Structures are given as C-alpha cells and as structure tokens.
Short mmCIF file of C-alpha atoms and ligand atoms in Angstrom, two decimals:
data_model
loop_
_atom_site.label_atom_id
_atom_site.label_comp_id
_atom_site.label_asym_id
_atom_site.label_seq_id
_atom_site.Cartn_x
_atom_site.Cartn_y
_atom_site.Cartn_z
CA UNK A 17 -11.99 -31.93 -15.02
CA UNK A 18 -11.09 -27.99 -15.10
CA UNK A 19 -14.27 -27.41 -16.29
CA UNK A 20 -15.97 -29.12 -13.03
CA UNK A 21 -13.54 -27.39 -10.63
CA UNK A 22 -14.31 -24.13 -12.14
CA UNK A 23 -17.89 -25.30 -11.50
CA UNK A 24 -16.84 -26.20 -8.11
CA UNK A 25 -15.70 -23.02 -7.30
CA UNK A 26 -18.91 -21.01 -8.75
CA UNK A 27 -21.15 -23.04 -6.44
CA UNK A 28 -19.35 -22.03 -3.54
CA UNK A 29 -19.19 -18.32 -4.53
CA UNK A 30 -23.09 -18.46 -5.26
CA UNK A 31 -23.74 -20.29 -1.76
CA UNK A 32 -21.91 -17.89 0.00
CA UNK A 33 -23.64 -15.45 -1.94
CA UNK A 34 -26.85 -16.90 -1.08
CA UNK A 35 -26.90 -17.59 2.35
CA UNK A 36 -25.08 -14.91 3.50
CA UNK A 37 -21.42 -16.09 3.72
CA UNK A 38 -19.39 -13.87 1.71
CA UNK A 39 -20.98 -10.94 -0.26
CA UNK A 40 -18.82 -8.56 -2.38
CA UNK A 41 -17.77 -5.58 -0.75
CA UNK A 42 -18.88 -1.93 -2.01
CA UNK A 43 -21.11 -4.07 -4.01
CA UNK A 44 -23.96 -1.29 -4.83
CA UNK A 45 -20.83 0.75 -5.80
CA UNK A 46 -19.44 -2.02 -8.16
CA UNK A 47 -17.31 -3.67 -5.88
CA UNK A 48 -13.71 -2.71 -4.89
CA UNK A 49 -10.90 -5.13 -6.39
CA UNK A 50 -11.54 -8.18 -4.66
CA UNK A 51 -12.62 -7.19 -1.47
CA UNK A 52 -15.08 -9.28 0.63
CA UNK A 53 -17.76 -8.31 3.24
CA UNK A 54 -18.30 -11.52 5.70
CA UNK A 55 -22.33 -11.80 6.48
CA UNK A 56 -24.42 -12.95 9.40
CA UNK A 57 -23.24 -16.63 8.91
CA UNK A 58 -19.81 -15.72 7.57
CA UNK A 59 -18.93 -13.33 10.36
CA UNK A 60 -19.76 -15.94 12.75
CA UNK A 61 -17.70 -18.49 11.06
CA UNK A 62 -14.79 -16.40 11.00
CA UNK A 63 -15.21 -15.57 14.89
CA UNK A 64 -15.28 -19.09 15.28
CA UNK A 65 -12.70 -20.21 13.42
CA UNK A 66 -10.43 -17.60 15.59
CA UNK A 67 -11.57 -18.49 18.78
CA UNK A 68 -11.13 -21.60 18.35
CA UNK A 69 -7.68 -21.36 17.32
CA UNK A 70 -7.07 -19.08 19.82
CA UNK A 71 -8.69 -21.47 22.71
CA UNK A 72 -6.45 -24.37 21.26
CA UNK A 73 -3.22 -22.54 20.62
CA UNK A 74 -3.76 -19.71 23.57
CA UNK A 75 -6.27 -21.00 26.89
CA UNK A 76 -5.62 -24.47 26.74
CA UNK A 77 -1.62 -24.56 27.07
CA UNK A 78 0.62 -23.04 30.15
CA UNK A 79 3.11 -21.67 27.25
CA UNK A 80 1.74 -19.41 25.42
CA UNK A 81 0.19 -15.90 25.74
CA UNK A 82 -1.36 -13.20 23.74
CA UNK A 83 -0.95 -9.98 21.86
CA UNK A 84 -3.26 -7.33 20.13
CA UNK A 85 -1.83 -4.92 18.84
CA UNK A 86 -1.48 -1.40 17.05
CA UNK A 87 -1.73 -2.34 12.55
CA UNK A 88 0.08 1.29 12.00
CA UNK A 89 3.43 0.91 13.20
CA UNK A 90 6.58 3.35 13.37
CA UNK A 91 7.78 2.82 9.59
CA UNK A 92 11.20 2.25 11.61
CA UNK A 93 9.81 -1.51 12.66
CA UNK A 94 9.61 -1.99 8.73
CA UNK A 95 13.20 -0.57 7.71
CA UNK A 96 14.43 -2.42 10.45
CA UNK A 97 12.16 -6.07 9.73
CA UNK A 98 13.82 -5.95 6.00
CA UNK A 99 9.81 -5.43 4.70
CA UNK A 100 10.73 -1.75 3.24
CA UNK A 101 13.47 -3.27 1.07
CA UNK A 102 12.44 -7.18 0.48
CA UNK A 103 8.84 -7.62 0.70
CA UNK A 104 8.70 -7.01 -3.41
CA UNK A 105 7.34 -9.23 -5.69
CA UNK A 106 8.81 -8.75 -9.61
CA UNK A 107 6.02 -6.66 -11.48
CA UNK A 108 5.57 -6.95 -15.42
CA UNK A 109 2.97 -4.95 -17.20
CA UNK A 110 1.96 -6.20 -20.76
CA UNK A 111 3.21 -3.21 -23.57
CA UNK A 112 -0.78 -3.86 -25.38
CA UNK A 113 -3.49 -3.97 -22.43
CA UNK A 114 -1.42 -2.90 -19.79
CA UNK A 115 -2.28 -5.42 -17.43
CA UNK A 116 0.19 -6.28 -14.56
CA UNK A 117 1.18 -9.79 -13.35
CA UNK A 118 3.53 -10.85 -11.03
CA UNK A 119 6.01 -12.50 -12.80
CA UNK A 120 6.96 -15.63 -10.95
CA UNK A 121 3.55 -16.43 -11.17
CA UNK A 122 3.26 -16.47 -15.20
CA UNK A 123 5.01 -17.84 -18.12
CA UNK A 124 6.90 -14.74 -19.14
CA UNK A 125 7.87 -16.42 -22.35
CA UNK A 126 4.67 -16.50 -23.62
CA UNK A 127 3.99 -13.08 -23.37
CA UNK A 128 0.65 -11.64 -21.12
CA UNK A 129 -1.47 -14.34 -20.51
CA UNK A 130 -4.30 -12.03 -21.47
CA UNK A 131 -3.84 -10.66 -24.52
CA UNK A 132 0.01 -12.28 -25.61
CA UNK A 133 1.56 -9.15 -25.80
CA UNK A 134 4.71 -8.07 -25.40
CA UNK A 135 5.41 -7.65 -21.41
CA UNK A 136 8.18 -5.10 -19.81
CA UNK A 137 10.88 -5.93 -18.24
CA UNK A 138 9.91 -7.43 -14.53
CA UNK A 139 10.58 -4.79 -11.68
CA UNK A 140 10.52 -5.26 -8.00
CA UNK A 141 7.11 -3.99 -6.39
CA UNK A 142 7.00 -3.27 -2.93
CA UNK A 143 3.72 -4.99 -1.42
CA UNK A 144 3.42 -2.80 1.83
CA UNK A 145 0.06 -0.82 1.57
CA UNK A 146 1.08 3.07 2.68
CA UNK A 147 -0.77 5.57 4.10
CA UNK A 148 -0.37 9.26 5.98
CA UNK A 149 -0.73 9.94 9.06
CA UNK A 150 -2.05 13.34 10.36
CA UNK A 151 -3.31 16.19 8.05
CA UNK A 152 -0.12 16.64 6.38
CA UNK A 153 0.52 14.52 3.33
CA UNK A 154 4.30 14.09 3.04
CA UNK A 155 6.81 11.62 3.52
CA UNK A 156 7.75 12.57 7.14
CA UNK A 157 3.69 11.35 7.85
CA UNK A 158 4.07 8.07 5.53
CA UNK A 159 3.41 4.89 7.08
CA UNK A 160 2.31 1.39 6.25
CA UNK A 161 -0.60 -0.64 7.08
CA UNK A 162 1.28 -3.86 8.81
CA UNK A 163 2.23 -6.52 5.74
CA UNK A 164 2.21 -9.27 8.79
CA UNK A 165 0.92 -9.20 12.46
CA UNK A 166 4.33 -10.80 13.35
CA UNK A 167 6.73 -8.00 13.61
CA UNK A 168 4.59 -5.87 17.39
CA UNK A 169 5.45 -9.80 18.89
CA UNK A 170 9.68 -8.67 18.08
CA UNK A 171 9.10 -4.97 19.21
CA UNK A 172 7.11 -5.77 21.99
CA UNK A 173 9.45 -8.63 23.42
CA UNK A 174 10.34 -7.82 26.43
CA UNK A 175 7.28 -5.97 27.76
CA UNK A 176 5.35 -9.22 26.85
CA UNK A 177 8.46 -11.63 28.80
CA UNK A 178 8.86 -9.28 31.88
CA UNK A 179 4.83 -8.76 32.22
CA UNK A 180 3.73 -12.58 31.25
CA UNK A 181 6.83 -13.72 33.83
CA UNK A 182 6.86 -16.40 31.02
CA UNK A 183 10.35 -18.29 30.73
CA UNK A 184 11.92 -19.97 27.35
CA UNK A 185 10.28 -21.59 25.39
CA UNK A 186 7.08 -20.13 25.33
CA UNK A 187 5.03 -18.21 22.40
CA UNK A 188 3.14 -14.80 21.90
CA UNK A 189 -0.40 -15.20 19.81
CA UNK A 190 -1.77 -12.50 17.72
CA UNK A 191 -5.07 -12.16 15.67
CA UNK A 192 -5.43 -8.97 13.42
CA UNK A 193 -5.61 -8.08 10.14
CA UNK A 194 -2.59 -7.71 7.83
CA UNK A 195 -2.32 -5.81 4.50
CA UNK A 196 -0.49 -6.60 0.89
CA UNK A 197 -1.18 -4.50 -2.01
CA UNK A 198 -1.04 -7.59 -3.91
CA UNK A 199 -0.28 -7.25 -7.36
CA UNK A 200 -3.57 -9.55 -9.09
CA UNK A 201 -5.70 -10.31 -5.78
CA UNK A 202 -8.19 -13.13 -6.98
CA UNK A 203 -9.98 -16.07 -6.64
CA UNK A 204 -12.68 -15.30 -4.41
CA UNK A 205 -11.26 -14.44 -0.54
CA UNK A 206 -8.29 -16.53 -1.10
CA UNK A 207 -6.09 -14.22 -2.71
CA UNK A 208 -6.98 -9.80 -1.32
CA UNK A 209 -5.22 -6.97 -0.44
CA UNK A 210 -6.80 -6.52 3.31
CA UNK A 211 -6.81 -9.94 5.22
CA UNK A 212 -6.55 -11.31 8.97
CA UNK A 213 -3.83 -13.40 9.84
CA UNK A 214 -3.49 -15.88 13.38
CA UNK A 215 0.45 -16.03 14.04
CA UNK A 216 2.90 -17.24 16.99
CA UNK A 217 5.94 -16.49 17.44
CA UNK A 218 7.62 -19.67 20.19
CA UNK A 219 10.72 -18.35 21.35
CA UNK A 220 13.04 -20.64 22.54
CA UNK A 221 16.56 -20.51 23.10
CA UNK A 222 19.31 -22.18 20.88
CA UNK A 223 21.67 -23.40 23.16
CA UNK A 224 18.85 -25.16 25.24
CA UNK A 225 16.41 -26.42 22.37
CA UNK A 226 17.34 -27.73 18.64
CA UNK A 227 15.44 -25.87 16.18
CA UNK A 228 14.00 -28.62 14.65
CA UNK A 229 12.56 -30.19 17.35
CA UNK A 230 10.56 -27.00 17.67
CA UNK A 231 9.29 -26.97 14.38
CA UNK A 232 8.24 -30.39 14.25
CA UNK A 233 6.19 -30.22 17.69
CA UNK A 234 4.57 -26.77 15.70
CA UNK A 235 4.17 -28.65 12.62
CA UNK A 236 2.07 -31.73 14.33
CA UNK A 237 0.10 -29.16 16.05
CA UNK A 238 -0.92 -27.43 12.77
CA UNK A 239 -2.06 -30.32 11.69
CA UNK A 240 -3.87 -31.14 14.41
CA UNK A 241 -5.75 -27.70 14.13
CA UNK A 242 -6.36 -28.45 11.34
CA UNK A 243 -8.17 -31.99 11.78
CA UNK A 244 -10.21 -30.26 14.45
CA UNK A 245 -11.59 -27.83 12.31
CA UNK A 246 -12.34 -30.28 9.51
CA UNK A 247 -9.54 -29.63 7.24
CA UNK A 248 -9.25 -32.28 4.41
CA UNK A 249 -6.17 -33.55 4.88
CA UNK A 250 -6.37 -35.96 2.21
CA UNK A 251 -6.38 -32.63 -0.05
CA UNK A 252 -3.65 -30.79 2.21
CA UNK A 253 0.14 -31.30 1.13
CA UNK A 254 2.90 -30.17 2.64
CA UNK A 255 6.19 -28.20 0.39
CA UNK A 256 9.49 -27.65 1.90
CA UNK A 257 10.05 -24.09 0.09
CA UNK A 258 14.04 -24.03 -1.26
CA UNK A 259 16.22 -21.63 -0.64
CA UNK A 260 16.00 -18.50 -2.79
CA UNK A 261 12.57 -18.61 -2.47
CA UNK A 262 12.00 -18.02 0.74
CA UNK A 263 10.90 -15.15 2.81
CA UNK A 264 14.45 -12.38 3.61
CA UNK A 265 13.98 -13.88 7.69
CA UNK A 266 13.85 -17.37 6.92
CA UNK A 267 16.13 -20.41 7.58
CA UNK A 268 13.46 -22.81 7.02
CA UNK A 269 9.56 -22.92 5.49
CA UNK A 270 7.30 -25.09 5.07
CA UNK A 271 4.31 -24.36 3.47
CA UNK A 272 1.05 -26.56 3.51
CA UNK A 273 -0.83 -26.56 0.36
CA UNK A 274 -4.41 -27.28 -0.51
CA UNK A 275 -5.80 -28.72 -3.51
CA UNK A 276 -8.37 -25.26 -4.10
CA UNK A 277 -10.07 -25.91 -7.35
CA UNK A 278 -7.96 -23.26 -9.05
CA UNK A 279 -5.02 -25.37 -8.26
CA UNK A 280 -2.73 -26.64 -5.18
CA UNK A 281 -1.43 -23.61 -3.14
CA UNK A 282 -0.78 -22.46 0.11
CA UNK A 283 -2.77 -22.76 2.88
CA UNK A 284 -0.76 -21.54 5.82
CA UNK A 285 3.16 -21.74 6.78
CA UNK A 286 5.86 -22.64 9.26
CA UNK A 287 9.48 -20.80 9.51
CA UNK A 288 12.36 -20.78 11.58
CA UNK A 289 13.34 -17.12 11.42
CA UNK A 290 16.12 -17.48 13.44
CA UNK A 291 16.97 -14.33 15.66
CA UNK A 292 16.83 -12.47 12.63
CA UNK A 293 13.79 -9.98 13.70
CA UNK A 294 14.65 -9.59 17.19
CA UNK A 295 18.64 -8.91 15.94
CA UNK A 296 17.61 -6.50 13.61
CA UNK A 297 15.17 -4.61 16.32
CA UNK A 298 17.96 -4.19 18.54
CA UNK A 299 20.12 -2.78 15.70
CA UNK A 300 17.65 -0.11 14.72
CA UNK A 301 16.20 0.82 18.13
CA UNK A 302 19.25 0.30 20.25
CA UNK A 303 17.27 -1.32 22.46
CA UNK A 304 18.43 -4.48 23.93
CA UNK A 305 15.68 -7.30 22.98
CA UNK A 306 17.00 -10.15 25.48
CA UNK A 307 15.99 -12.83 28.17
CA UNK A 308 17.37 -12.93 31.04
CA UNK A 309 18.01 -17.20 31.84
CA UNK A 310 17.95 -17.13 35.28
CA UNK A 311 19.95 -20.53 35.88
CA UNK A 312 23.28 -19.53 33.79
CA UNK A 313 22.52 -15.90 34.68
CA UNK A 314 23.41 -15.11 30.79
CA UNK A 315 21.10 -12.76 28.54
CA UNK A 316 19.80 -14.91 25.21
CA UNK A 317 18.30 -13.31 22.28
CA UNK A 318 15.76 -16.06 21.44
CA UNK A 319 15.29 -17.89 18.45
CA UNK A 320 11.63 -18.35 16.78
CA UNK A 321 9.75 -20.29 15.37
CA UNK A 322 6.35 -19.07 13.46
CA UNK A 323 2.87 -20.95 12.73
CA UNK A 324 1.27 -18.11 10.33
CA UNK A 325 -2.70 -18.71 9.26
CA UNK A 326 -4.44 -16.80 7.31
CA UNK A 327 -8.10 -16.58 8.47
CA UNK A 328 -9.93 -16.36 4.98
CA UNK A 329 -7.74 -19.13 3.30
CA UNK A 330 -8.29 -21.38 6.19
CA UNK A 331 -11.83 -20.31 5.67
CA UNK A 332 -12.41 -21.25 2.31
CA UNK A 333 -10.64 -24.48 2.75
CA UNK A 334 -13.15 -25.24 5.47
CA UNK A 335 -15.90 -24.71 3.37
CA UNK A 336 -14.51 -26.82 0.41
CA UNK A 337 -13.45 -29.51 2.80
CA UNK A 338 -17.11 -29.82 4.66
CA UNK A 339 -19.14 -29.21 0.88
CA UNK A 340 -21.08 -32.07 -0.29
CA UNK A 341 -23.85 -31.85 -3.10
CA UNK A 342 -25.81 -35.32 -2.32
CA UNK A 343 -27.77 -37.22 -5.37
CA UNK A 344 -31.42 -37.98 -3.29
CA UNK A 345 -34.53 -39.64 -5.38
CA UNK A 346 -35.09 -38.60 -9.32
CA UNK A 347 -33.02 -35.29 -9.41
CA UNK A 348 -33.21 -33.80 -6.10
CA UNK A 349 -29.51 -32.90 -5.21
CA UNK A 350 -29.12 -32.04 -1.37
CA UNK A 351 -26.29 -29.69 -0.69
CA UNK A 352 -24.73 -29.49 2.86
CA UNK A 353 -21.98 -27.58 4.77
CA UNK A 354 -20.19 -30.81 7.03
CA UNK A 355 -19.13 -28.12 9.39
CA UNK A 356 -17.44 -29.01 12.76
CA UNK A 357 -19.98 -28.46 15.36
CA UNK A 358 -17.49 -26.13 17.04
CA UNK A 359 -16.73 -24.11 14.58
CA UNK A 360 -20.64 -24.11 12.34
CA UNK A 361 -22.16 -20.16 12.63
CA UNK A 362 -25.53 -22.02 14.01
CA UNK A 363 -24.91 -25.39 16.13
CA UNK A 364 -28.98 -26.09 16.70
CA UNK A 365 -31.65 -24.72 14.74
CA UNK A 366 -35.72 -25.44 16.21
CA UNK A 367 -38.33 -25.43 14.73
CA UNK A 368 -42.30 -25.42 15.27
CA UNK A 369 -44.03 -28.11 12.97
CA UNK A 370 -46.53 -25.41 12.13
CA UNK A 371 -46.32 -21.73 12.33
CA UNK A 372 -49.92 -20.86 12.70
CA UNK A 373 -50.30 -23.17 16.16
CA UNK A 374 -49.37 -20.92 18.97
CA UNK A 375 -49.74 -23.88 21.55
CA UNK A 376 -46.37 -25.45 19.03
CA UNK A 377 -44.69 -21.87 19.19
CA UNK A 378 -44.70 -21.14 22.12
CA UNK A 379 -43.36 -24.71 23.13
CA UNK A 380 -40.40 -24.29 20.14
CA UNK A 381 -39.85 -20.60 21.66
CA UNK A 382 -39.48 -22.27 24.82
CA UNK A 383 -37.04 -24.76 23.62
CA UNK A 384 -34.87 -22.10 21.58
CA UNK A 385 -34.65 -19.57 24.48
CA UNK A 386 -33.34 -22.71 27.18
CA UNK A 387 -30.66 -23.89 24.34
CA UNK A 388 -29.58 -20.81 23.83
CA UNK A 389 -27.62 -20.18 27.06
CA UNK A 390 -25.31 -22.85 25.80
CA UNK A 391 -25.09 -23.14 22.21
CA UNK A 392 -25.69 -20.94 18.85
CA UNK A 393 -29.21 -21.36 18.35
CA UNK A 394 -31.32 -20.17 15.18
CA UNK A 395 -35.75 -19.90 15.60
CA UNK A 396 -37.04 -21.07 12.29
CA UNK A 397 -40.77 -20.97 11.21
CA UNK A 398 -40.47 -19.83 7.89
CA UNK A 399 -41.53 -22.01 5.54
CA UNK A 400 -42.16 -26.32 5.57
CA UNK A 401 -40.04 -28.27 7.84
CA UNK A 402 -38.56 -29.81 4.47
CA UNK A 403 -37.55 -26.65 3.43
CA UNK A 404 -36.13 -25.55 6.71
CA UNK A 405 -33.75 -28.80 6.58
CA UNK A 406 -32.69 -27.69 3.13
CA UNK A 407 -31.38 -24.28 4.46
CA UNK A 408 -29.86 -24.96 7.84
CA UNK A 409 -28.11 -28.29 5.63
CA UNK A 410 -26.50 -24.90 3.62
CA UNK A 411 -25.08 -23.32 6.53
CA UNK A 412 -24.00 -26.36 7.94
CA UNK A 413 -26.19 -26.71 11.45
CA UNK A 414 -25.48 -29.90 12.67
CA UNK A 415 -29.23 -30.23 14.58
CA UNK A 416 -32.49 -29.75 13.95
CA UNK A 417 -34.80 -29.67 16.68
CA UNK A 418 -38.66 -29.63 15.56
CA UNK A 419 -41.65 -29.33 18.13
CA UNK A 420 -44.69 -31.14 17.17
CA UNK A 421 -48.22 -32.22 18.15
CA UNK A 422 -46.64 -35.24 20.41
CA UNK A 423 -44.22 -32.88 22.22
CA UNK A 424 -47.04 -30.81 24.12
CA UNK A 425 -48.06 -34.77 25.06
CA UNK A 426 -44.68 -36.36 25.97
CA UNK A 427 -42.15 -33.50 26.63
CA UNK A 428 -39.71 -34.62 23.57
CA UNK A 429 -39.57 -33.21 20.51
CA UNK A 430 -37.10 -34.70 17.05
CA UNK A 431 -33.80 -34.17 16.61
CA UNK A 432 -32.78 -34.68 13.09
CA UNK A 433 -28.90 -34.97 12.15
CA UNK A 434 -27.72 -33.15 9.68
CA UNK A 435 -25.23 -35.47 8.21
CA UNK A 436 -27.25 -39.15 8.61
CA UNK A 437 -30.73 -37.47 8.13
CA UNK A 438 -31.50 -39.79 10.79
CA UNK A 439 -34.47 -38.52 13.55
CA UNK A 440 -34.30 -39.24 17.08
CA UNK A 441 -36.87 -38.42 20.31
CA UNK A 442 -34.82 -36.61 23.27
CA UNK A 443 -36.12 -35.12 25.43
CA UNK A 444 -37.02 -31.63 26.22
CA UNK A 445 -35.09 -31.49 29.35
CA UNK A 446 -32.10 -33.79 27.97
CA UNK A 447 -31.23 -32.02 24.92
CA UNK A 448 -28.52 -29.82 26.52
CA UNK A 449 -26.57 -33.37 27.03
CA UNK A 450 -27.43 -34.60 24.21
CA UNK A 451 -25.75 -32.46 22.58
CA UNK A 452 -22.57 -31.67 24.39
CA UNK A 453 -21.84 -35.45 24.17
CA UNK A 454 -22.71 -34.90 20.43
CA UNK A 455 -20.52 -31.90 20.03
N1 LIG B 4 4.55 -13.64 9.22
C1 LIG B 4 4.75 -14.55 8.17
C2 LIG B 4 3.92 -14.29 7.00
O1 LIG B 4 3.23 -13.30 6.92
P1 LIG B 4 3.17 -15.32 4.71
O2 LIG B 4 3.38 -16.70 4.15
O3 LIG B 4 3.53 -14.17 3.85
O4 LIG B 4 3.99 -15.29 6.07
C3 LIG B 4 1.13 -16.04 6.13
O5 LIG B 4 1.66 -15.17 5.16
C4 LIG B 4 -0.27 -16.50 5.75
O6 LIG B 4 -1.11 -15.37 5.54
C5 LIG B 4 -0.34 -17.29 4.45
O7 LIG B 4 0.00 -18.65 4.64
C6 LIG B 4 -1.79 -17.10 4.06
O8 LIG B 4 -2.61 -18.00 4.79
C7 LIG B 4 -2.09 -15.70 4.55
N2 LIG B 4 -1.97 -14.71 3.43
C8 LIG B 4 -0.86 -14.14 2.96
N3 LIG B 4 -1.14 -13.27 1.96
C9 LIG B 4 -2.49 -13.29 1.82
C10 LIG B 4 -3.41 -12.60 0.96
N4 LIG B 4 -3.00 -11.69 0.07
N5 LIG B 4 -4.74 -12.88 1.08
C11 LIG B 4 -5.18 -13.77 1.99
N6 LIG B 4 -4.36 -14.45 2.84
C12 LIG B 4 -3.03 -14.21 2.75
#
C-alpha cells in the first residue's frame, strides 16, 4: 500500500516533469532545496487556479474587495504581528549526520530518523526568511520576506475601509507569495520555502455578528471552492486544531486535510483571530485601526475571520484529485488529467487529420484562430491523431476538435471528450456554444 502511494507520487512528479508542469528549479545548477519552476502548462494552471478563486471569492460578491501588496514590510509589522517572537518551530539536529528536523514532526525518542543518532536538545527556530535592504548589511537594514500575505490587510485597514466605502462585514483578498525558511521543505511543491498564498481577512464586528456564524458561512464556502475546482472531497478531512497548537493569533482553526500519498495533511485553513492583529497594530504604530459604525456612531475594532490557501498545495491536490491511469485493451494504460474545464491550462485543443494536406490546415487553422477569442486553445499537428489524444488526455484538455476530409464537405468537424472518449459532429459555426454549455 506505501509502496503504491510512493508510486503514486513518482508518476505525478514524472508527468509534471514531462509535460511541462513542474520542473525543478536551478535544475542545470543542481537544483536549489526544493524549489519549483511552474512550466507552460503549470503556469497556466496556477493563473487559473487564482483567478478563479479570485472571480469566486472577489468579482462575484458585493462584500469583498482586494489587496496587492508590498512582500518587504517595515520589520515593525512583524514585532508587532507576534511573527518575530512566535513563528518558531522547535529545531533538533542529530549529534552523527547533522541533519535537522523539526521536532514535532518526528519521534524524538527514537533518535534521527536518518541515521538513529543521538539528536540535541530541540530549540526554537524562527521561520521568517531575512534579508537587507540597501547596500549596507547591518541590522538597522534587516528585514523579512512576508511569512503570510495576511498581516498589509491589518496595516492597511483603514485606507482599504475609507477608500472601498465598504461597511462591516465585508473582507479584503490578497494573492502573493509568502516565505518560510522551513526547516525540511519536501515532498514535491507541497512542502518549500518560497510559496503563494490566496487569503481573506472578513471583518465583522462582535457586537453585531457571532463569530461562529462567520466561520461556518467561510467554511461552506471553502468547500464549495473547492468542489468547483475538482477537489476530492471524499479524500479531504477536516481537523479542529486544539489549543496549544495553534497559531499565537488564533481563537479557533480548522484545518482541512488531504489524503496526499505521503500521508493526510493540510490542505488549507480557517481561524478566528480575533482582534488580535489589528489590536496589536494599533499598539505598535499608535495608529488608531477602527470603523467608524455609522448607526450607533461608536468606533469598532473589527474582529476577523481568515480563509488561507496555499496555491501549490491546492495545486497538487488538484492534480491528484483529477489523475486517473485507465486499463484500455491488452496493456495499454491511458493516463488523464480530469481537470475542471475552468481551471485546465488548455480547454480545446484542434487538430488537422493530416499535416501534409494544406486544404485540412488551413480549415483546422481556421477553426483554432475563431475559438481562440473565447477559450484556451492549443494547434496540434504533430504527430497521429491517436497520439495527439494521448497528450492533451496528460494535460487534462477537456476537447478535442479534429478537421477532416468530411469537414471541407459539411462544415463540421469531431469533437472528442476527453473523459467518455465519446466523438460527436458540431458544427463549425456551433462549437463556441457547444462548448460554453459544456463548460
Ligand atoms: N495567514 C495564516 C497562515 O499563513 P498557515 O496555516 O501558516 O496560515 C496558510 O498557512 C496556508 O499556506 C496553508 O494552509 C498552506 O496551504 C500554505 N502553506 C503554508 N506553509 C507552506 C509551505 N511551506 N509550502 C507551501 N504551502 C504552504
């Protein structure tokens, strides 16, 4: 069972590999401890999976509006957010190889699960990436590379409230990349030290609006994300983390797990962090961080609730969730992506039945240039039309469109479906609604 998980997980590596996913970064160089570079397909999918988060959590609801902003920060937002003191995690290094683990992550009775050597006693690491700012290296120019997006949505408060004219509740989006200098990065893009995260932070205020009414409206909606972009739910569990273990801000967490084949962990999260940031901003700047109700006339420091999603985790869970490797005759094994139309890098690929026929080329070109004012469109004439199913099934295109001999006669050409196999005549002129009703 570990064995075919482990299996599992090498076939996704190598097709991601392959077709242009996920490569290693630096890789001529030897790589560069766990770092990723996202391809023509992956890039896309990424993109895709943010926009579409962003059109479903941002564009298509009156409450909520949107932030992008600065990843260097003044280190003061970081003293003040509790990251320069708490964001540790407890370090051991083993006495014989000198490899470092994180220690609530191992068995520290058993010694380093490497070599079983003795390991040191654990001490806290702090995970906030550093840098220096200007051409002066010393701690007056030290600064971090943000550990979460979260913390510009608290400084930025009430330039965001007075500019938006938005009233409680309502919630500030942010997409950007965050940065841990995690103590064993690994397995694949699921664990790294430079990442992108898609946060909200709802404010609402207390005396109005329960808590946990809040969260579970935010929770349902995760999950409804998550459906959309063909999460597996049946494989997606959701842990109520216990006090002690949760993050300094938090009152409540929830995290949802998913089973990965290197075992069930987490996927995204959900806190109620109270007023703590926004309290602790207005300690350390001075600077009030307050609505203004305009009924009672009073000035509320709102509560929050936060949705946080990392892009690459939801990524890979994407990709496990929609991977199928299907048995056909003898021992031909068909692999395909089940990607949501929405969110798969290349929605319709066409195809002429034969590259050397211009007459069929020029009708396919013809085809591809009209579909691509609407959808994500990929030219294919490398190759045999079997072979061209086999690759676009890899990346996950939900059509096929393929020009042949009876289209310069009739005007339709096949559609083939990636997930039935099944071929259909549209055509030429109805293929634009046949797929949006498709999509
Ligand atoms: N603002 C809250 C926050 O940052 P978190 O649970 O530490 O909470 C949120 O991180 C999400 O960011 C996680 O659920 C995960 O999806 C993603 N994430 C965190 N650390 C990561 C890492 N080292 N590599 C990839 N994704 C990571």
């Amino acid at each position: 069972m570990a064995e075919e998980k482990n299996d599992l997980m090498e076939k996704i590596v190598s097709l991601c590999k392959r077709r242009g996913f996920v490569f290693p970064g630096s890789d001529i160089y030897g790589g560069l401890a766990n770092s990723w570079d996202f391809g023509p397909y992956g890039s896309q999918l990424k993109k895709n999976i943010k926009d579409h988060w962003w059109k479903f959590f941002v564009e298509q609801r009156d409450d909520m509006v949107g932030l992008d902003a600065s990843i260097i920060m003044n280190p003061e937002v970081w003293k003040a957010s509790g990251h320069t003191e708490n964001f540790t995690d407890p370090l051991v290094e083993c006495k014989k190889c000198h490899h470092r683990h994180r220690a609530d992550q191992i068995d520290v009775t058993k010694g380093c699960p490497d070599c079983k050597g003795e390991l040191s006693e654990a001490r806290p690491f702090n995970g906030m990436l550093r840098t220096f700012l200007g051409p002066i290296q010393d701690e007056g120019a030290q600064v971090y590379l943000r550990p979460e997006t979260a913390q510009a949505m608290f400084v930025d408060f009430v330039q965001i409230q007075q500019t938006s004219r938005k009233k409680l509740p309502f919630g500030v989006a942010q997409i950007g990349k965050a940065f841990r200098n995690e103590i064993t990065p690994g397995n694949f893009i699921f664990r790294t030290r430079e990442f992108e995260q898609m946060e909200i932070e709802y404010f609402f205020n207390p005396a109005k609006t329960k808590w946990e009414e809040v969260f579970a409206v935010w929770q349902k909606a995760m999950e409804e994300w998550m459906m959309t972009v063909g999460i597996d739910t049946a494989k997606t569990h959701i842990v109520d983390i216990p006090d002690g273990d949760r993050a300094h801000y938090s009152k409540r967490t929830i995290d949802f797990e998913f089973e990965y084949p290197f075992g069930q962990k987490e996927l995204f999260g959900l806190a109620y962090r109270g007023d703590y940031d926004l309290e602790q901003h207005e300690k350390v700047s001075g600077q009030e961080l307050r609505y203004l109700d305009s009924e009672t006339n009073e000035k509320v420091r709102p509560h929050v609730i936060e949705p946080s999603l990392g892009v690459e985790r939801g990524m890979l869970a994407i990709i496990l969730s929609a991977f199928e490797e299907q048995k056909l005759e003898g021992d031909d094994v068909r692999t395909v992506l089940h990607l949501k139309p929405a969110i798969a890098p290349v929605q319709v690929a066409v195809f002429p039945l034969m590259k050397n026929k211009p007459e069929l080329v020029e009708r396919a070109k013809e085809v591809y240039s009209a579909l691509k004012k609407d959808f994500r469109v990929e030219f294919d004439d490398n190759g045999n039309v079997g072979k061209r199913y086999r690759r676009q099934d890899e990346i996950g295109t939900p059509y096929c469109v393929t020009v042949d001999f009876d289209s310069l006669e009739d005007g339709a050409v096949t559609v083939r479906d990636r997930d039935t196999m099944e071929q259909t005549r549209v055509k030429t002129e109805e293929l634009k609604k046949y797929f949006e009703n498709n999509f």
